Tab-separated table of N, CA and C in Angstrom:
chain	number	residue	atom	x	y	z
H	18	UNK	N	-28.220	-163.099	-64.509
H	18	UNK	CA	-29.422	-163.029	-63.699
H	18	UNK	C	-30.612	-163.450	-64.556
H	19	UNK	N	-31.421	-164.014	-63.893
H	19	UNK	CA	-32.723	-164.828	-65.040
H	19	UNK	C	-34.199	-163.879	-64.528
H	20	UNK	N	-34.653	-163.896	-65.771
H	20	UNK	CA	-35.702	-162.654	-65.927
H	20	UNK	C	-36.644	-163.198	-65.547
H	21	UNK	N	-37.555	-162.377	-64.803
H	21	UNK	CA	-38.742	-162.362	-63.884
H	21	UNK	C	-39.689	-162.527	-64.867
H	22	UNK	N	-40.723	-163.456	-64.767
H	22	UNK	CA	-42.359	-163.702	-65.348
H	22	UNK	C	-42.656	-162.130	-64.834
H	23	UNK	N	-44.138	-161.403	-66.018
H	23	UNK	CA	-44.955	-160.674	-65.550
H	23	UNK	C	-45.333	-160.677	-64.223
H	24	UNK	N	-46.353	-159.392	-63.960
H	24	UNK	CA	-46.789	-159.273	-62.737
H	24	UNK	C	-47.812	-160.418	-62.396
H	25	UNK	N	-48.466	-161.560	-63.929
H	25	UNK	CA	-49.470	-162.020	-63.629
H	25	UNK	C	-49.014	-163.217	-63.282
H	26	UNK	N	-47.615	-163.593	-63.443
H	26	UNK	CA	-47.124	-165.267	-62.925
H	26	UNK	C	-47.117	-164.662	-61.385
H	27	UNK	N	-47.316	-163.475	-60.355
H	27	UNK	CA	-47.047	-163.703	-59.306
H	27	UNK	C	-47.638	-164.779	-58.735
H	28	UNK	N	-48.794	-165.246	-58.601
H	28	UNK	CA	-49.723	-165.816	-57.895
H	28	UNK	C	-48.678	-167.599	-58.127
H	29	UNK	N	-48.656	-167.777	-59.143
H	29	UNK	CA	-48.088	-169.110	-59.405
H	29	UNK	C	-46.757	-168.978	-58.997
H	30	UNK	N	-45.649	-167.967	-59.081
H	30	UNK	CA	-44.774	-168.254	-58.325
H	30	UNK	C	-44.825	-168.174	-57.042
H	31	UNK	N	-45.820	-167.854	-56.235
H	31	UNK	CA	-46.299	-167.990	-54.622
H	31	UNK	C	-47.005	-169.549	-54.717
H	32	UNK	N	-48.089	-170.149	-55.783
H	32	UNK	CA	-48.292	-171.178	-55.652
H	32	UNK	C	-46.789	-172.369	-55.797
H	33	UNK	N	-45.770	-172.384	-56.095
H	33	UNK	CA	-44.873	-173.135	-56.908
H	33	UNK	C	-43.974	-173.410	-55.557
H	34	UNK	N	-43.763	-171.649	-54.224
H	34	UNK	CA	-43.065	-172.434	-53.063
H	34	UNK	C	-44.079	-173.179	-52.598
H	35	UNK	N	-45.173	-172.438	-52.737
H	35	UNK	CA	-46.295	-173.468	-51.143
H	35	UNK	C	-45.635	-174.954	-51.170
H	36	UNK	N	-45.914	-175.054	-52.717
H	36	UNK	CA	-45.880	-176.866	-53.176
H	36	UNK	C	-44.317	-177.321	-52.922
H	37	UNK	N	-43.610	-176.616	-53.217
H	37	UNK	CA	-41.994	-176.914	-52.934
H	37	UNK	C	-41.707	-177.451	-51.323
H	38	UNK	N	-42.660	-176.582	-50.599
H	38	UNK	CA	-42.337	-176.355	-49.000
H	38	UNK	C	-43.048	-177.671	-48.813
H	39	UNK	N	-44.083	-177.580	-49.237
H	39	UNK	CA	-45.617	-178.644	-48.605
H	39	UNK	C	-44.315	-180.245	-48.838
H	40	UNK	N	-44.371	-180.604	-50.338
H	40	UNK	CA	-43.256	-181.669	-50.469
H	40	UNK	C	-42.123	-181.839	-50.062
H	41	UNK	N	-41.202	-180.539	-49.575
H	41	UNK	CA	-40.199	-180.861	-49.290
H	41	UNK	C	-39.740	-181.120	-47.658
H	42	UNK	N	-40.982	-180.528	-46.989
H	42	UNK	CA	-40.835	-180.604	-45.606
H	42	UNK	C	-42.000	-180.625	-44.674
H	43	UNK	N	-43.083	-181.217	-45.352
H	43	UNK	CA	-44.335	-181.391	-44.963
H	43	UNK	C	-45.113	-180.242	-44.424
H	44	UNK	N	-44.495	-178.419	-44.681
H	44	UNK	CA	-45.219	-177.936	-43.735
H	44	UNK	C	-46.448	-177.162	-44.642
H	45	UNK	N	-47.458	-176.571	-44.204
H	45	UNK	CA	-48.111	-176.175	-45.080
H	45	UNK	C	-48.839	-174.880	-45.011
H	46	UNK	N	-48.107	-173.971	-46.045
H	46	UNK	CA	-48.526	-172.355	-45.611
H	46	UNK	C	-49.933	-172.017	-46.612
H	47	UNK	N	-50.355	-171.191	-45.335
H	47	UNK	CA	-51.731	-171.233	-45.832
H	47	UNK	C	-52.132	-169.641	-46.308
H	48	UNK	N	-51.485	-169.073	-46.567
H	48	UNK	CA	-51.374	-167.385	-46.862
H	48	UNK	C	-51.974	-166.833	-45.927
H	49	UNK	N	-51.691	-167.007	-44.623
H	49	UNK	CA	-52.138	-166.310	-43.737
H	49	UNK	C	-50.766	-165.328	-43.226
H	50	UNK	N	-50.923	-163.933	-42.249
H	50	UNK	CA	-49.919	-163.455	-41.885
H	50	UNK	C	-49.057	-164.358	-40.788
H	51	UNK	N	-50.062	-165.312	-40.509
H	51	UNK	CA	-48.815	-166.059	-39.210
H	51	UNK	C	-48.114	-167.107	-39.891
H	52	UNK	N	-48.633	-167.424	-41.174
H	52	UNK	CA	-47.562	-168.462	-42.018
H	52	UNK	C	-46.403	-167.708	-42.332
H	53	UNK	N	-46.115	-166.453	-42.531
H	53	UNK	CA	-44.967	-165.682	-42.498
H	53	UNK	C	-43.972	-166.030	-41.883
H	54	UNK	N	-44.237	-165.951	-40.182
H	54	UNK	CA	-42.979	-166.826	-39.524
H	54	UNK	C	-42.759	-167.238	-39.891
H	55	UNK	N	-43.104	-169.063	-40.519
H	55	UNK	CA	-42.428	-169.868	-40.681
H	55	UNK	C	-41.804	-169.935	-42.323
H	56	UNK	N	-41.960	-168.562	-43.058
H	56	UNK	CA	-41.525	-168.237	-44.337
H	56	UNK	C	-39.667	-167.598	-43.935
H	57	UNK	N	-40.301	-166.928	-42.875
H	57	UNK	CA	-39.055	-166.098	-42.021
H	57	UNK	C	-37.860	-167.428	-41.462
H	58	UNK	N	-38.969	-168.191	-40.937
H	58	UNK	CA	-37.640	-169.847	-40.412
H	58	UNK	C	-37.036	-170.125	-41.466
H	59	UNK	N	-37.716	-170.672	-42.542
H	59	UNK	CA	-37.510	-171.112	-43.786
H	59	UNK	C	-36.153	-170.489	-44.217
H	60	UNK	N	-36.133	-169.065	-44.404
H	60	UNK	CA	-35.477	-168.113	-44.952
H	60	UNK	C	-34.260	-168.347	-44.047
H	61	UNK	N	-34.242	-167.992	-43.045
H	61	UNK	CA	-33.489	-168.272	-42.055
H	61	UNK	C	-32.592	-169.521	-41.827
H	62	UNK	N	-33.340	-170.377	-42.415
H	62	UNK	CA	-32.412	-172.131	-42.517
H	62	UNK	C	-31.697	-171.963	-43.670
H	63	UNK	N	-31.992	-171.375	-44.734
H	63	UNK	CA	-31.329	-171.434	-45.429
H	63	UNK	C	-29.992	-170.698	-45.647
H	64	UNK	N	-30.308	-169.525	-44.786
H	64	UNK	CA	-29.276	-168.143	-44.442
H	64	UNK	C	-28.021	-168.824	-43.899
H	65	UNK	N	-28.607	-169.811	-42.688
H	65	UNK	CA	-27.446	-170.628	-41.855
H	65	UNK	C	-26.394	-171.220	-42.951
H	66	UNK	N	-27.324	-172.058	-43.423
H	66	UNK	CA	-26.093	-172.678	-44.394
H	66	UNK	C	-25.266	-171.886	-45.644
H	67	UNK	N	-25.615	-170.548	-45.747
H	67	UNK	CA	-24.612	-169.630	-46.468
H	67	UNK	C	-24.305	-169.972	-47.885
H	68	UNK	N	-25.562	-170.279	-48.815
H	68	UNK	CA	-25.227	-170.874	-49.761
H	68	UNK	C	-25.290	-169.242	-50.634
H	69	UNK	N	-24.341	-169.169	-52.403
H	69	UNK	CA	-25.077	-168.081	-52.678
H	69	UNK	C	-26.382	-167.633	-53.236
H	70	UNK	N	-26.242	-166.275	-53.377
H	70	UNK	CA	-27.716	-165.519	-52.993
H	70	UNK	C	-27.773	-165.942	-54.840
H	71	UNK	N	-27.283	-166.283	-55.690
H	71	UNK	CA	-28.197	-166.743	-56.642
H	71	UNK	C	-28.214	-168.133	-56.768
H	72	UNK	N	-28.422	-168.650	-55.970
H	72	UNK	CA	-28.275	-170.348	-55.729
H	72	UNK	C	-29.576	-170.316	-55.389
H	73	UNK	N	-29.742	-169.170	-54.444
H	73	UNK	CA	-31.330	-169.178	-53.929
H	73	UNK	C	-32.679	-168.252	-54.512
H	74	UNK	N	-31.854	-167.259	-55.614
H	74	UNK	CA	-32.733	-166.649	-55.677
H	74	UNK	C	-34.314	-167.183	-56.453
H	75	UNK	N	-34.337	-167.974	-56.741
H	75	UNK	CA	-35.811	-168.562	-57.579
H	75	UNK	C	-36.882	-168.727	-56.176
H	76	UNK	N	-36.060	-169.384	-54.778
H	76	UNK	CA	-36.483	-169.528	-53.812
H	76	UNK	C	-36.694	-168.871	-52.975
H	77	UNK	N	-36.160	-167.554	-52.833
H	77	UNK	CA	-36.484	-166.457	-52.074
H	77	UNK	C	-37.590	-165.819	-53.260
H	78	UNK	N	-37.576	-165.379	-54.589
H	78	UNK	CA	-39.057	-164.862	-55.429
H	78	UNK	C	-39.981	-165.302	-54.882
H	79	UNK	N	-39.592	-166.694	-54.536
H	79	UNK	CA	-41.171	-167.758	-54.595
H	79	UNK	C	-41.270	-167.193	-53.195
H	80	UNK	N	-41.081	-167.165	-52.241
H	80	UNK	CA	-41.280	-166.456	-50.782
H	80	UNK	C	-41.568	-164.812	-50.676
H	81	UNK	N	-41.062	-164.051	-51.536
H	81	UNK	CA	-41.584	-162.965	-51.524
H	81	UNK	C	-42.792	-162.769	-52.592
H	82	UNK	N	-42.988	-163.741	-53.812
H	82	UNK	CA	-44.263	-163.577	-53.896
H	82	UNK	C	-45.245	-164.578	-53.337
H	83	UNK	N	-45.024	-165.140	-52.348
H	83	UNK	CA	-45.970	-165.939	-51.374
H	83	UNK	C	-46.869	-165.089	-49.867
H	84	UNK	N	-45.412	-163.663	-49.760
H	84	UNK	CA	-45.292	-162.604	-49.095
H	84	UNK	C	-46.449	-161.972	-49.770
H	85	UNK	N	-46.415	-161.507	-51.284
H	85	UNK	CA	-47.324	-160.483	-51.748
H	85	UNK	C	-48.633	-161.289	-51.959
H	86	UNK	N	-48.736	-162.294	-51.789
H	86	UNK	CA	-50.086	-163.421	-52.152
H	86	UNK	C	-50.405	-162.862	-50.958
H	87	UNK	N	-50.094	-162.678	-49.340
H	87	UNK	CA	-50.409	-162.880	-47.992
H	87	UNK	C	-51.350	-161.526	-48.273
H	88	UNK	N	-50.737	-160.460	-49.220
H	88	UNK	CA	-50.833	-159.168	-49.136
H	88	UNK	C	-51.793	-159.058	-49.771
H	89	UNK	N	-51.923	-159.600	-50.970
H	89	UNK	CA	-53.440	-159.362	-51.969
H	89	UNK	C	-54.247	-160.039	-51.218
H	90	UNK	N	-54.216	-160.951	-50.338
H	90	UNK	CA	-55.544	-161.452	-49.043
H	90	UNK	C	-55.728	-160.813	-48.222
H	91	UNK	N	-54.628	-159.800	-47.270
H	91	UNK	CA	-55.142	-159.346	-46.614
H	91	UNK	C	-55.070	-157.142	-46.577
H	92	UNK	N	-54.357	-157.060	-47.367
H	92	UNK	CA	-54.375	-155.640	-47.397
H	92	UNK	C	-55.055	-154.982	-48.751
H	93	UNK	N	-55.694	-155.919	-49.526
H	93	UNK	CA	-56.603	-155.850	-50.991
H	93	UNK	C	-55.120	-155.097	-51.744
H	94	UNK	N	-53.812	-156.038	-51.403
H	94	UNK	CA	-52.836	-155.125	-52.374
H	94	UNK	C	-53.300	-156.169	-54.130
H	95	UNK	N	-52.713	-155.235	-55.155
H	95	UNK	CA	-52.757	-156.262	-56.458
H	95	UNK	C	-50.972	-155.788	-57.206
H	96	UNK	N	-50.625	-156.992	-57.948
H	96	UNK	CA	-49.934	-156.910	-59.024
H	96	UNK	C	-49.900	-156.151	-59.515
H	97	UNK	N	-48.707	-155.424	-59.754
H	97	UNK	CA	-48.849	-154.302	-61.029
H	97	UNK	C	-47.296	-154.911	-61.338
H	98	UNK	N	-47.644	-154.077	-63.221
H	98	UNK	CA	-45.974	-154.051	-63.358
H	98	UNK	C	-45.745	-152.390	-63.019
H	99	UNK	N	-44.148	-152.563	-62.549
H	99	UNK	CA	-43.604	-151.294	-62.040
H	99	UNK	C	-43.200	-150.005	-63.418
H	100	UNK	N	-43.145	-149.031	-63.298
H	100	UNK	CA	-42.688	-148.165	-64.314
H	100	UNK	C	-41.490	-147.828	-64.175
H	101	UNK	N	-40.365	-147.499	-64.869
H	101	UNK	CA	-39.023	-147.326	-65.104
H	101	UNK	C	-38.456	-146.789	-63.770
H	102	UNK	N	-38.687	-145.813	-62.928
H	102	UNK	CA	-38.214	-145.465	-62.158
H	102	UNK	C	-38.630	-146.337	-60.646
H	103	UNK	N	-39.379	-146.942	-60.677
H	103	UNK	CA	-39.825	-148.082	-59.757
H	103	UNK	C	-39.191	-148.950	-59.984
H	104	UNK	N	-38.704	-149.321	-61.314
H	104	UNK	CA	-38.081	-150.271	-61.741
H	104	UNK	C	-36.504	-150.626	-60.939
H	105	UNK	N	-35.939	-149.288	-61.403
H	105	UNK	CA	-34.504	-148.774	-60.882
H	105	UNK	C	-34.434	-148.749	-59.612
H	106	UNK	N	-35.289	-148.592	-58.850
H	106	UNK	CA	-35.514	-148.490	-57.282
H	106	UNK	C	-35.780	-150.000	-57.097
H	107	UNK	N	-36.731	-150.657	-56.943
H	107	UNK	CA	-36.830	-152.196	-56.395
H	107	UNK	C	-36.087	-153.083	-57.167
H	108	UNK	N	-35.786	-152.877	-58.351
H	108	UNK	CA	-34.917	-153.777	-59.095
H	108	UNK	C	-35.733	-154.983	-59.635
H	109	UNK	N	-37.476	-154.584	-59.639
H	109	UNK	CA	-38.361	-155.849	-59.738
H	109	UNK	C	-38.822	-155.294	-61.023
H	110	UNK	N	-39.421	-156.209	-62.215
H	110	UNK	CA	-40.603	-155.683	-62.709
H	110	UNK	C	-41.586	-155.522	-62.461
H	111	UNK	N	-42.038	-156.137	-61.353
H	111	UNK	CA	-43.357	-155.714	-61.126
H	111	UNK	C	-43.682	-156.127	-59.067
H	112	UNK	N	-44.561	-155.402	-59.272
H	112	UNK	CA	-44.670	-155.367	-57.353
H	112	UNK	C	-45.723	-155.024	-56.849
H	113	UNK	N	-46.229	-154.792	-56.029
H	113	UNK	CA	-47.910	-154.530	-55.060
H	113	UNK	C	-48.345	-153.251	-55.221
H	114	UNK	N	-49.694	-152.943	-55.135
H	114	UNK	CA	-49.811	-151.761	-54.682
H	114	UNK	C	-51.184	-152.009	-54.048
H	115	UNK	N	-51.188	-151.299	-52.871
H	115	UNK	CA	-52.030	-151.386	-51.968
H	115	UNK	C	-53.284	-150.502	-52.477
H	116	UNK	N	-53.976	-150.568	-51.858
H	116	UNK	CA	-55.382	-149.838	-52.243
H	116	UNK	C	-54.952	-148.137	-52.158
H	117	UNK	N	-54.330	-147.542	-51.222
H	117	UNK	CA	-53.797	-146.151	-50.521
H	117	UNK	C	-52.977	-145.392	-51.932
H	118	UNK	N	-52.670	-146.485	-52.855
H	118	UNK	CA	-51.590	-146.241	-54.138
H	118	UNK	C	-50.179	-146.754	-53.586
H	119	UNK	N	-49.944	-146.911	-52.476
H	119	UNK	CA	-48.473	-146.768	-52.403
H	119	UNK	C	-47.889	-148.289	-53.279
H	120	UNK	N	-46.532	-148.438	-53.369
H	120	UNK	CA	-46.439	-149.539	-54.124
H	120	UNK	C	-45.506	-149.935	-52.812
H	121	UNK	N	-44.964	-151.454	-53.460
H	121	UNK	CA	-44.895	-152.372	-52.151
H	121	UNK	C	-43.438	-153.504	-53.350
H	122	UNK	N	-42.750	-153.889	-52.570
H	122	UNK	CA	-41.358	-154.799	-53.171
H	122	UNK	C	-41.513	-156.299	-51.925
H	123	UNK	N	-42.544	-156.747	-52.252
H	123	UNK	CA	-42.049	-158.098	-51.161
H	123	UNK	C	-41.125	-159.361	-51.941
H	124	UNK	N	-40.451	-159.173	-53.030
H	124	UNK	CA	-39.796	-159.910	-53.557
H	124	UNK	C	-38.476	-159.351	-53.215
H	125	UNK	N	-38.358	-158.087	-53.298
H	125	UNK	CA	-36.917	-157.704	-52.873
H	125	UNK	C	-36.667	-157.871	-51.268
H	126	UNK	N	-37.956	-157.836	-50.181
H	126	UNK	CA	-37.886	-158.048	-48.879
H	126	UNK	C	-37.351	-159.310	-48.896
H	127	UNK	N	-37.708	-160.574	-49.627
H	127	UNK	CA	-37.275	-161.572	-49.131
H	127	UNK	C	-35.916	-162.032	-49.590
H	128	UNK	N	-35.323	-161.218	-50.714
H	128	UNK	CA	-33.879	-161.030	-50.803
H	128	UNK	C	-33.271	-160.689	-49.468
H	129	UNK	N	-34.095	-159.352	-48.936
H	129	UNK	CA	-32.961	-158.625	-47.771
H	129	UNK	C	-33.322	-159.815	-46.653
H	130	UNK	N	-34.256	-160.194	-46.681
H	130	UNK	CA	-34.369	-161.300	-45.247
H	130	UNK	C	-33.492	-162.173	-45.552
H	131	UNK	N	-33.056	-162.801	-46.358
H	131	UNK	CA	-31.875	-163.946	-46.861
H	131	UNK	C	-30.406	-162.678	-46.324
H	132	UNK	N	-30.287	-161.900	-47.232
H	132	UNK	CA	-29.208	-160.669	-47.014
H	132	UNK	C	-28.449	-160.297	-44.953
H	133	UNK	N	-29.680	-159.882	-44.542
H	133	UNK	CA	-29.551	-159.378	-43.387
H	133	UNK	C	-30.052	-160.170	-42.489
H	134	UNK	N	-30.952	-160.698	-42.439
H	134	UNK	CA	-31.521	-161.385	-41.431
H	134	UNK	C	-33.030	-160.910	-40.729
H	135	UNK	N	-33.009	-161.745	-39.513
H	135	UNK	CA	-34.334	-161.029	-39.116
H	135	UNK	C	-34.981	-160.219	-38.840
H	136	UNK	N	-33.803	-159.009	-39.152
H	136	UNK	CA	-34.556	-157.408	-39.077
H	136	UNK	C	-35.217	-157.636	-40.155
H	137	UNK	N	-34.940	-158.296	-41.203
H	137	UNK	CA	-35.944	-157.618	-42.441
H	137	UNK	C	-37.056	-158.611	-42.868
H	138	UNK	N	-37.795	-159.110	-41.562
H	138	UNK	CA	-38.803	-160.563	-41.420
H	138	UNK	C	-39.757	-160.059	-42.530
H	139	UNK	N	-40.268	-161.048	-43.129
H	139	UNK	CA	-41.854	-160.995	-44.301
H	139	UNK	C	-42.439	-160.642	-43.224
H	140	UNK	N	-42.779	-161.398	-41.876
H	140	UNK	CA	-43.846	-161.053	-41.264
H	140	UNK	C	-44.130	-159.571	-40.773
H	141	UNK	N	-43.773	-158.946	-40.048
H	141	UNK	CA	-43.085	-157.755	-39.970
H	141	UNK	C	-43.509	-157.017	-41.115
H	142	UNK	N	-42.973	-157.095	-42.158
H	142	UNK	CA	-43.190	-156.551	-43.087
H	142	UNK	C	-44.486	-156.407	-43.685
H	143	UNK	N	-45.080	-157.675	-43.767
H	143	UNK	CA	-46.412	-157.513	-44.164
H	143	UNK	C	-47.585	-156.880	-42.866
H	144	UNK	N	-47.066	-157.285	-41.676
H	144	UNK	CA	-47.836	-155.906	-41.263
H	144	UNK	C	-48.014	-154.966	-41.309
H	145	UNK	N	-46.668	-154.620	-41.064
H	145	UNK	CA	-46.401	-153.020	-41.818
H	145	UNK	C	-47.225	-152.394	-42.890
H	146	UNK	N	-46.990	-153.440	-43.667
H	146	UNK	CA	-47.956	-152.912	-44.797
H	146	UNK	C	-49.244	-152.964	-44.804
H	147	UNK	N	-49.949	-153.885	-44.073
H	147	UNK	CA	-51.334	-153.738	-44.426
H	147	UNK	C	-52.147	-152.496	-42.888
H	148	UNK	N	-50.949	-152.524	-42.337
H	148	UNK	CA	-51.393	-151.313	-41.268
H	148	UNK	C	-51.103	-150.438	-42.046
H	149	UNK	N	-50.357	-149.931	-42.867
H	149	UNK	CA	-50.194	-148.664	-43.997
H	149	UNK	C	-51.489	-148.637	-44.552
H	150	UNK	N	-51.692	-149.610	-45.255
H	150	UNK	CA	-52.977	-149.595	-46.166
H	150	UNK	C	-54.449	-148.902	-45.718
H	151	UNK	N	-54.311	-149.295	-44.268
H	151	UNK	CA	-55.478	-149.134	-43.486
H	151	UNK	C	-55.512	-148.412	-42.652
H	152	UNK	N	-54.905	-147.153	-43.203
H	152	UNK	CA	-54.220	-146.111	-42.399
H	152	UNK	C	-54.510	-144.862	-42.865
């Protein structure tokens, strides 16, 4: 398994799909919550073709931290790195935390959205969360 950049490469590994997506299929996400869907299609095309989950995983990071980019715009979440027992639980080094304190895994969400499917949508999810936040 290949080791995760700090909490501070998130932003660039959310910048690194935009540019992947923008070139590879002309579409262009703008970190808004309705670009999510089409993070969720994305995810979803790739699910179809059943390739494995570490074939994809650089490409699902880059979508779940494109997920937590959506989140530091709209729920004032930030980067943190996680502490040992956060660690063991999301399996991330590092992950969101919303203004409220709670902490937040949108890198592991976009594992389970590859995993399970569209129960476990970014979009969805990031509502969730920023209705938590503001709650």
């Amino acid at each position: 398994m290949t080791t995760l950049p700090p909490a501070a490469s998130a932003p660039r590994l959310a910048a690194d799909i935009v540019a992947v997506v923008r070139e590879g299929s002309g579409i262009r996400l703008d970190y808004t919550p309705a670009s999510l869907a089409t993070v969720d299609r994305l995810i979803g095309g790739i699910r179809r073709e059943q390739p494995p989950l570490e074939a994809v995983l650089p490409a699902l990071r880059g979508f779940g931290a494109y997920a937590g980019q959506v989140l530091v715009r709209t729920a004032g979440a930030t980067w943190v790195v996680i502490d040992e027992h956060e660690r063991d639980r999301f399996g991330q080094p590092f992950g969101l935390r919303t203004p409220d304190g709670r902490m937040w895994d949108p890198l592991g969400r976009a594992v389970l959205r590859y995993e399970n499917g569209p129960q476990d949508s970014l979009q969805r999810y990031c509502l969730e969360v920023t209705d938590w936040a503001r709650s």
